[in-house]
Tab-separated table of C-alpha atoms (C1' of nucleotides) in Angstrom:
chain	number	residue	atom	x	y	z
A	868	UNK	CA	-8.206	26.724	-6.946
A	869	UNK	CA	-9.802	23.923	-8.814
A	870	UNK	CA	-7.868	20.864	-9.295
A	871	UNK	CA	-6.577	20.612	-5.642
A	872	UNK	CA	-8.146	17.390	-5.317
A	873	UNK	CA	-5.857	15.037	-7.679
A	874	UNK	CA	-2.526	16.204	-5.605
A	875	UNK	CA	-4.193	15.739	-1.904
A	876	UNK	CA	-4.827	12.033	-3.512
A	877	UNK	CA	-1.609	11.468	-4.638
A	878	UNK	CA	0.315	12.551	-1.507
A	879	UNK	CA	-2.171	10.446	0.701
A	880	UNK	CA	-1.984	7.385	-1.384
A	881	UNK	CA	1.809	7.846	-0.984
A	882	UNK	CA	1.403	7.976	3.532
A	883	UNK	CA	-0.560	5.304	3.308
A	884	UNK	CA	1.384	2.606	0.645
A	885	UNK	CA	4.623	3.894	3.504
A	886	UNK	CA	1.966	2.406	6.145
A	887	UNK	CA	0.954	-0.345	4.301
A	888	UNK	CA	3.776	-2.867	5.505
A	889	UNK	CA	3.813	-5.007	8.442
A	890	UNK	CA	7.436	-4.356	8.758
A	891	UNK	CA	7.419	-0.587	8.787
A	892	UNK	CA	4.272	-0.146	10.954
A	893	UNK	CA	5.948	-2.489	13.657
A	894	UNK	CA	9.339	-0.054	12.866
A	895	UNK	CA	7.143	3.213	13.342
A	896	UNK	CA	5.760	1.509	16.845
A	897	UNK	CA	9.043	0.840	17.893
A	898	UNK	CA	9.986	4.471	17.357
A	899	UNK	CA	6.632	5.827	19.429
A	900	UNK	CA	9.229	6.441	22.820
A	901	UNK	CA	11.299	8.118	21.057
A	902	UNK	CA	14.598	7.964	18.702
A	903	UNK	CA	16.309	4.752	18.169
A	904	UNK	CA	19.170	3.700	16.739
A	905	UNK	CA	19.333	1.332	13.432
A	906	UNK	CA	20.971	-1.456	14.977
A	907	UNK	CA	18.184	-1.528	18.189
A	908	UNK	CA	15.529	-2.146	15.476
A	909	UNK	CA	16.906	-4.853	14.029
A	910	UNK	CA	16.328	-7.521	16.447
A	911	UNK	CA	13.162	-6.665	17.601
A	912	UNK	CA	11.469	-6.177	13.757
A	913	UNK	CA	13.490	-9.483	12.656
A	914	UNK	CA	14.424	-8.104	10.016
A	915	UNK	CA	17.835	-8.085	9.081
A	916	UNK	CA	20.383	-4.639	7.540
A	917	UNK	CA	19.402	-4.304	4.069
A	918	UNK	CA	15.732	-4.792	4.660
A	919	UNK	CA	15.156	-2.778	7.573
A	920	UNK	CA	17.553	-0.033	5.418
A	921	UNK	CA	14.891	-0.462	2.380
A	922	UNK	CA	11.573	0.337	4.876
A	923	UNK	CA	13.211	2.888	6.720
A	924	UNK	CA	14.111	4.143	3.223
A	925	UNK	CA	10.102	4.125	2.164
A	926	UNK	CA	9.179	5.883	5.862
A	927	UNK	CA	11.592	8.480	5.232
A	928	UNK	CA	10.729	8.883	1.773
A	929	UNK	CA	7.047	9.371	2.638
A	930	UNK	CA	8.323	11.601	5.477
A	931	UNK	CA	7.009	9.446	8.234
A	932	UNK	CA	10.860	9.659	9.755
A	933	UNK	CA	13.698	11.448	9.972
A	934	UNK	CA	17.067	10.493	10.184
A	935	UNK	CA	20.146	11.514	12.083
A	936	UNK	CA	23.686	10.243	11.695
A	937	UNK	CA	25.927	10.049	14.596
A	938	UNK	CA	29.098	8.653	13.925
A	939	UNK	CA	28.535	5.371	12.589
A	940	UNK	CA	25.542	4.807	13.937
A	941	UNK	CA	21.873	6.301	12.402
A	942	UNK	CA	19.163	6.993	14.643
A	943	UNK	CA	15.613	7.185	13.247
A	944	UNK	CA	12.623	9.379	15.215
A	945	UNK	CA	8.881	9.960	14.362
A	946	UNK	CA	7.572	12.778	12.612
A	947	UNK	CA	4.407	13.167	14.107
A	948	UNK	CA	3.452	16.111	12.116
A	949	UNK	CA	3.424	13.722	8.853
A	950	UNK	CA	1.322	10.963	10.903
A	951	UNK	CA	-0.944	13.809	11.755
A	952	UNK	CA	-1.714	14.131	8.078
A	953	UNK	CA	-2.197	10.791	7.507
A	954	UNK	CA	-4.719	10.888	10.408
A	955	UNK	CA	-6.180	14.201	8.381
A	956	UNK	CA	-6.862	12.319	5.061
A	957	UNK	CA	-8.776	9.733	6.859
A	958	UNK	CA	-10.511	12.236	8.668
A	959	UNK	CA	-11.411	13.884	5.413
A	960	UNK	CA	-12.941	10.558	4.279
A	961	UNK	CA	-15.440	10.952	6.970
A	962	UNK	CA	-13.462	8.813	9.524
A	963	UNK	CA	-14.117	11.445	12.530
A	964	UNK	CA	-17.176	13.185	11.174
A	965	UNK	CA	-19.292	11.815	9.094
A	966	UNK	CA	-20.118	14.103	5.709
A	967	UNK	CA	-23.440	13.962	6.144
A	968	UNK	CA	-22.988	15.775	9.354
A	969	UNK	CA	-20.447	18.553	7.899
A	970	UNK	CA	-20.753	21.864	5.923
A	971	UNK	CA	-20.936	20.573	2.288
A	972	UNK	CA	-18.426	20.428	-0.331
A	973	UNK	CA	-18.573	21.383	-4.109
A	974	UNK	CA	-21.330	19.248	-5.278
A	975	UNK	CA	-20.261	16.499	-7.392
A	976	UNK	CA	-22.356	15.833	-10.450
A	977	UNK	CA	-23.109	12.255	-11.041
A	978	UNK	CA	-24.344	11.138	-14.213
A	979	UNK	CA	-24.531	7.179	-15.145
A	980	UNK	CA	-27.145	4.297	-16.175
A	981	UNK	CA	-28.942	3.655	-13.064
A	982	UNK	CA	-31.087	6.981	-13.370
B	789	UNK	CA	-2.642	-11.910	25.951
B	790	UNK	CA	1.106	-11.452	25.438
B	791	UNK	CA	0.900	-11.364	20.971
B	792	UNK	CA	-1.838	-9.135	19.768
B	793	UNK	CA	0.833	-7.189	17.893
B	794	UNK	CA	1.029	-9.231	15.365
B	795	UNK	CA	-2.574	-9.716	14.099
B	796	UNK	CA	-3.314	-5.822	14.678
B	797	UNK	CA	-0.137	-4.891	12.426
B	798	UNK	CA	-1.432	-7.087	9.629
B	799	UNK	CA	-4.833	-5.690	10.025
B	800	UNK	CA	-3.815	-2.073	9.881
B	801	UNK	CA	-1.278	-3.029	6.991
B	802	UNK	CA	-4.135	-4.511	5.221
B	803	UNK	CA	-6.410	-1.625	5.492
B	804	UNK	CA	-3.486	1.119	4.793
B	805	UNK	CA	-3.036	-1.022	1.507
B	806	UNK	CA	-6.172	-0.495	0.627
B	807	UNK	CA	-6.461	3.205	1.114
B	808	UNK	CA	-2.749	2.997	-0.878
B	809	UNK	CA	-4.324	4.005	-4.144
B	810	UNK	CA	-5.485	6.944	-6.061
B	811	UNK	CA	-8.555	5.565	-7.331
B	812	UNK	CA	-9.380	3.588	-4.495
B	813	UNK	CA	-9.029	7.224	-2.332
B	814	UNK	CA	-11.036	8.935	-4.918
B	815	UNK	CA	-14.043	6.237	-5.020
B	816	UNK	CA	-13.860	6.298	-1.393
B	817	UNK	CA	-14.329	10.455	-1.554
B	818	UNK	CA	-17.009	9.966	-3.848
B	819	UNK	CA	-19.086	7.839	-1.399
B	820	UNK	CA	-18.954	10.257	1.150
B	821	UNK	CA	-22.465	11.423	0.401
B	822	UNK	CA	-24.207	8.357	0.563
B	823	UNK	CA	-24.487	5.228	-1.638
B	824	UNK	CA	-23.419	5.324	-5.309
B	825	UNK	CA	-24.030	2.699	-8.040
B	826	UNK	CA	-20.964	1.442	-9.585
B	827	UNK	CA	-21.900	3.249	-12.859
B	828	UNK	CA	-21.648	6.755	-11.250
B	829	UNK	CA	-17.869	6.254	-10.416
B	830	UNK	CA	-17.102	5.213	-13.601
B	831	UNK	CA	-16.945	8.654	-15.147
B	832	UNK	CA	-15.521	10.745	-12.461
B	833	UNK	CA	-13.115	7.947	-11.271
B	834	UNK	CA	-11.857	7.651	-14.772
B	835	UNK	CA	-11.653	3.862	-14.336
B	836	UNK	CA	-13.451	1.570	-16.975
B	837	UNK	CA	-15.968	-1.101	-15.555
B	838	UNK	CA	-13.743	-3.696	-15.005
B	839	UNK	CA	-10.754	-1.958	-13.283
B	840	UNK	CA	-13.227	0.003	-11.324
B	841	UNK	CA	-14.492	-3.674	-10.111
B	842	UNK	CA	-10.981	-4.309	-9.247
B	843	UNK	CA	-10.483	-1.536	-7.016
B	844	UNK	CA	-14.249	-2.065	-5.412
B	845	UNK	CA	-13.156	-5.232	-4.502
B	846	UNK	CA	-9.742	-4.612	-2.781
B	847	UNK	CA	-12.071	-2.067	-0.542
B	848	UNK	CA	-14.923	-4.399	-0.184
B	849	UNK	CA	-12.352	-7.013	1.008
B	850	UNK	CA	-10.515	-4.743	3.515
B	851	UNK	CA	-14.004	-4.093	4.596
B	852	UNK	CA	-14.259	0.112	3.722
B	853	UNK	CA	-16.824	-0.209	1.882
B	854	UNK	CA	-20.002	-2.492	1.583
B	855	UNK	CA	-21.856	-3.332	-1.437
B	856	UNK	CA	-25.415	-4.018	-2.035
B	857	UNK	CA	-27.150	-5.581	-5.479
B	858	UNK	CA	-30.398	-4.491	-6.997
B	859	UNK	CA	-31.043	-5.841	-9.874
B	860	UNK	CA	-29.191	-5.523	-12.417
B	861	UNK	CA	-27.033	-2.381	-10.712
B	862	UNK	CA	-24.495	-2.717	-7.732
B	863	UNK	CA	-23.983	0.233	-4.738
B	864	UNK	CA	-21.848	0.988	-2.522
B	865	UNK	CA	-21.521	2.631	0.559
B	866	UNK	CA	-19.137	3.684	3.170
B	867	UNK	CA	-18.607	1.639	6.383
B	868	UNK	CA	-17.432	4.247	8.961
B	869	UNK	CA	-16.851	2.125	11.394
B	870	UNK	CA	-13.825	0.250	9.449
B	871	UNK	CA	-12.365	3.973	8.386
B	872	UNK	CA	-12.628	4.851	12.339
B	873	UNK	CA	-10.547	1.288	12.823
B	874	UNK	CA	-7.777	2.673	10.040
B	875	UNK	CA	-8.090	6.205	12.014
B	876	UNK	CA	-7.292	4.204	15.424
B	877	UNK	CA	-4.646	2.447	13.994
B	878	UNK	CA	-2.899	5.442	13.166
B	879	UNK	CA	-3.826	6.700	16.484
B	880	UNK	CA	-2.377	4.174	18.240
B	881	UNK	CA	1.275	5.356	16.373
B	882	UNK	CA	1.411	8.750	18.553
B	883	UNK	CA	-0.899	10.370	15.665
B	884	UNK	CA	-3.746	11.772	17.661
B	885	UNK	CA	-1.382	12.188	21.692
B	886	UNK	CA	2.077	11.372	21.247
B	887	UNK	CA	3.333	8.418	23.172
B	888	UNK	CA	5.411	10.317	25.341
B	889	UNK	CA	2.212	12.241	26.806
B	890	UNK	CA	0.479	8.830	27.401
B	891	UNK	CA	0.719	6.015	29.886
B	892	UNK	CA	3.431	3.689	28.997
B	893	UNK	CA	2.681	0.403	27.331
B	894	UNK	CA	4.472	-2.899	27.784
B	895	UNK	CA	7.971	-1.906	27.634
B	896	UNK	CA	10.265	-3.252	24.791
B	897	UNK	CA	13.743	-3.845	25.958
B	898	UNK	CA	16.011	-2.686	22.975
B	899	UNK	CA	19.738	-4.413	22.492
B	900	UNK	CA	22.279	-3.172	20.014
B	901	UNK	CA	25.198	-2.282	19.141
B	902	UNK	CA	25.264	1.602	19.753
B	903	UNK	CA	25.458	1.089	23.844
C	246	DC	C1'	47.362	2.774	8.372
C	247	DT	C1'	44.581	-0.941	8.592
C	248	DA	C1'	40.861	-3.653	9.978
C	249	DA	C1'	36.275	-4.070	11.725
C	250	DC	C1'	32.016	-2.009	11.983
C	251	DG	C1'	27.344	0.239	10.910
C	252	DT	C1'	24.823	1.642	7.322
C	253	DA	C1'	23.245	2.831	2.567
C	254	DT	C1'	22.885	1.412	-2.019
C	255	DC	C1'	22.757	-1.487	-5.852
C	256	DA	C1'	21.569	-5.507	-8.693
C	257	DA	C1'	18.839	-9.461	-9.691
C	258	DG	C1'	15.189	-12.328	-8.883
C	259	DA	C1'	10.679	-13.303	-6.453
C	260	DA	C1'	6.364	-11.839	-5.260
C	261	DT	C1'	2.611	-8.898	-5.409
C	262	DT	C1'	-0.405	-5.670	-7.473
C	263	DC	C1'	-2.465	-3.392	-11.296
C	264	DT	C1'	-4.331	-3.058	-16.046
C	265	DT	C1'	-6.694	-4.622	-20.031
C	266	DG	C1'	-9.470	-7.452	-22.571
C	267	DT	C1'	-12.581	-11.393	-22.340
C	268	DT	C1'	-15.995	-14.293	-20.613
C	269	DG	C1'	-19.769	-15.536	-17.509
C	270	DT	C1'	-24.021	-14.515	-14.842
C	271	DG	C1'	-28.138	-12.491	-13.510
C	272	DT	C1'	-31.692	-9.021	-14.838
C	273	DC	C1'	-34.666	-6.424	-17.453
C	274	DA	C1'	-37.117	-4.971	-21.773
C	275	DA	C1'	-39.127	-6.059	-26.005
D	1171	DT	C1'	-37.410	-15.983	-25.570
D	1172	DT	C1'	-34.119	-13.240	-27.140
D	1173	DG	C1'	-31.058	-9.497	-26.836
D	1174	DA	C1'	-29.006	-5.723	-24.402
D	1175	DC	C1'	-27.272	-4.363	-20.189
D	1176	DA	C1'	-24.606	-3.950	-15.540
D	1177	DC	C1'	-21.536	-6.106	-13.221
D	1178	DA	C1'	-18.106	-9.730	-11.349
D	1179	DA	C1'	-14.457	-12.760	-12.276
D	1180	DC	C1'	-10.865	-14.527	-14.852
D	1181	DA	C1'	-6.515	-14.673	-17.558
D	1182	DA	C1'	-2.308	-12.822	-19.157
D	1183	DG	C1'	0.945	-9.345	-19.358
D	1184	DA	C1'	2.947	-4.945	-17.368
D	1185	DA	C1'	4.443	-2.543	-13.574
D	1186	DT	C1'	5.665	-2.054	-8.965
D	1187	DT	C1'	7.382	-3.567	-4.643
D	1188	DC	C1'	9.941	-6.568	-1.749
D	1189	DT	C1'	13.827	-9.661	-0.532
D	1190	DT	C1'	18.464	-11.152	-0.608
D	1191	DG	C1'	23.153	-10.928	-1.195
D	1192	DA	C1'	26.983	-8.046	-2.723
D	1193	DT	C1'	29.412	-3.919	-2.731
D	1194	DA	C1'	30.599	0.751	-1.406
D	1195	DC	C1'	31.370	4.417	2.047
D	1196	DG	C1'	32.326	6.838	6.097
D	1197	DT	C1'	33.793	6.081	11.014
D	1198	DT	C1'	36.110	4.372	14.811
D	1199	DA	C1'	39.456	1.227	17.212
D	1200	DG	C1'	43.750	-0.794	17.307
DNA sequence: CTAACGTATCAAGAATTCTTGTTGTGTCAA
DNA sequence: TTGACACAACAAGAATTCTTGATACGTTAG
């Protein structure tokens, strides 16, 4: 494998534009105890149906949550697997260890002005 | 202190936004190793000097990444400690111990329709 | 069966973000 | 001193994302 690099980017630029909203990181808070149902969120994030329907639309999309219908109600829960990979791509950046203190990559060649 | 919430959500929002790019994520993989001039990324980036700026500058303003002038070339580094911050954020959301194996925060009192 | 409800989805406009090309500024070399 | 260079900053348009209100759909209560 050679190009695995590109993909990795693409999917963790995806988790982190779903995290990138006040809205949705107060919604994914909300859901840390556990499932809740639409209409408990509502109140609480201020935001009314349609736009708490469009964020939990962009979690669930980016696989943050998952969704269960009951009846007329929908209940929304945590995937913590998904936030685990978010925390892995900043982890990769060095977040947790630095690079400098881990096994080295490929080398990247740099070439450019400032010789 | 009853409203921290608040200032932390826009804080983590801003710094997810700024990880919420391709290039951004690939700039910041490049500086892994250490200090690059601007004219290294260039290339493997794929970004032309003034859209590379751009994206620089959304990471230098969420703080990722510092930058440092000698004569006529510009570096940049890593800051760690802000990609820890983004890391505890996303902690803090049941990524690292889920919130059920944790001791319990301030308690939000949910009302709604689904009794 | 009908009405009210909870939710998703759509459409249209507003706001934000990104790209590209251009201009400005400081620095170095000749 | 002049010109080339590396870079930041700006300006204008393109693209994306967000908000709001409307509509559609399944479900439950009466």
């Amino acid at each position: 494998m050679t190009t695995a690099a590109p993909y990795q980017l693409a999917r963790a630029a995806a988790l982190f534009h779903a995290l990138s909203d006040e809205t949705r990181l107060a919604a994914l808070a909300l859901l840390q105890d556990g499932e809740r149902c639409v209409c408990e969120l509502q109140e609480p994030l201020g935001a009314r149906q349609s736009r708490l329907s469009f964020h939990l639309k962009v979690l669930k999309d980016a696989g943050l949550v998952r969704d269960r219908r009951e009846g007329r109600w929908a209940y929304y829960s945590l995937d913590l697997d998904v936030l685990r990979e978010a925390a892995g791509a900043l982890a990769s950046l060095g977040a947790i260890v630095p690079a400098a203190a881990r096994p080295p990559r490929l080398p990247v060649v740099l070439t450019g002005c400032c010789a």
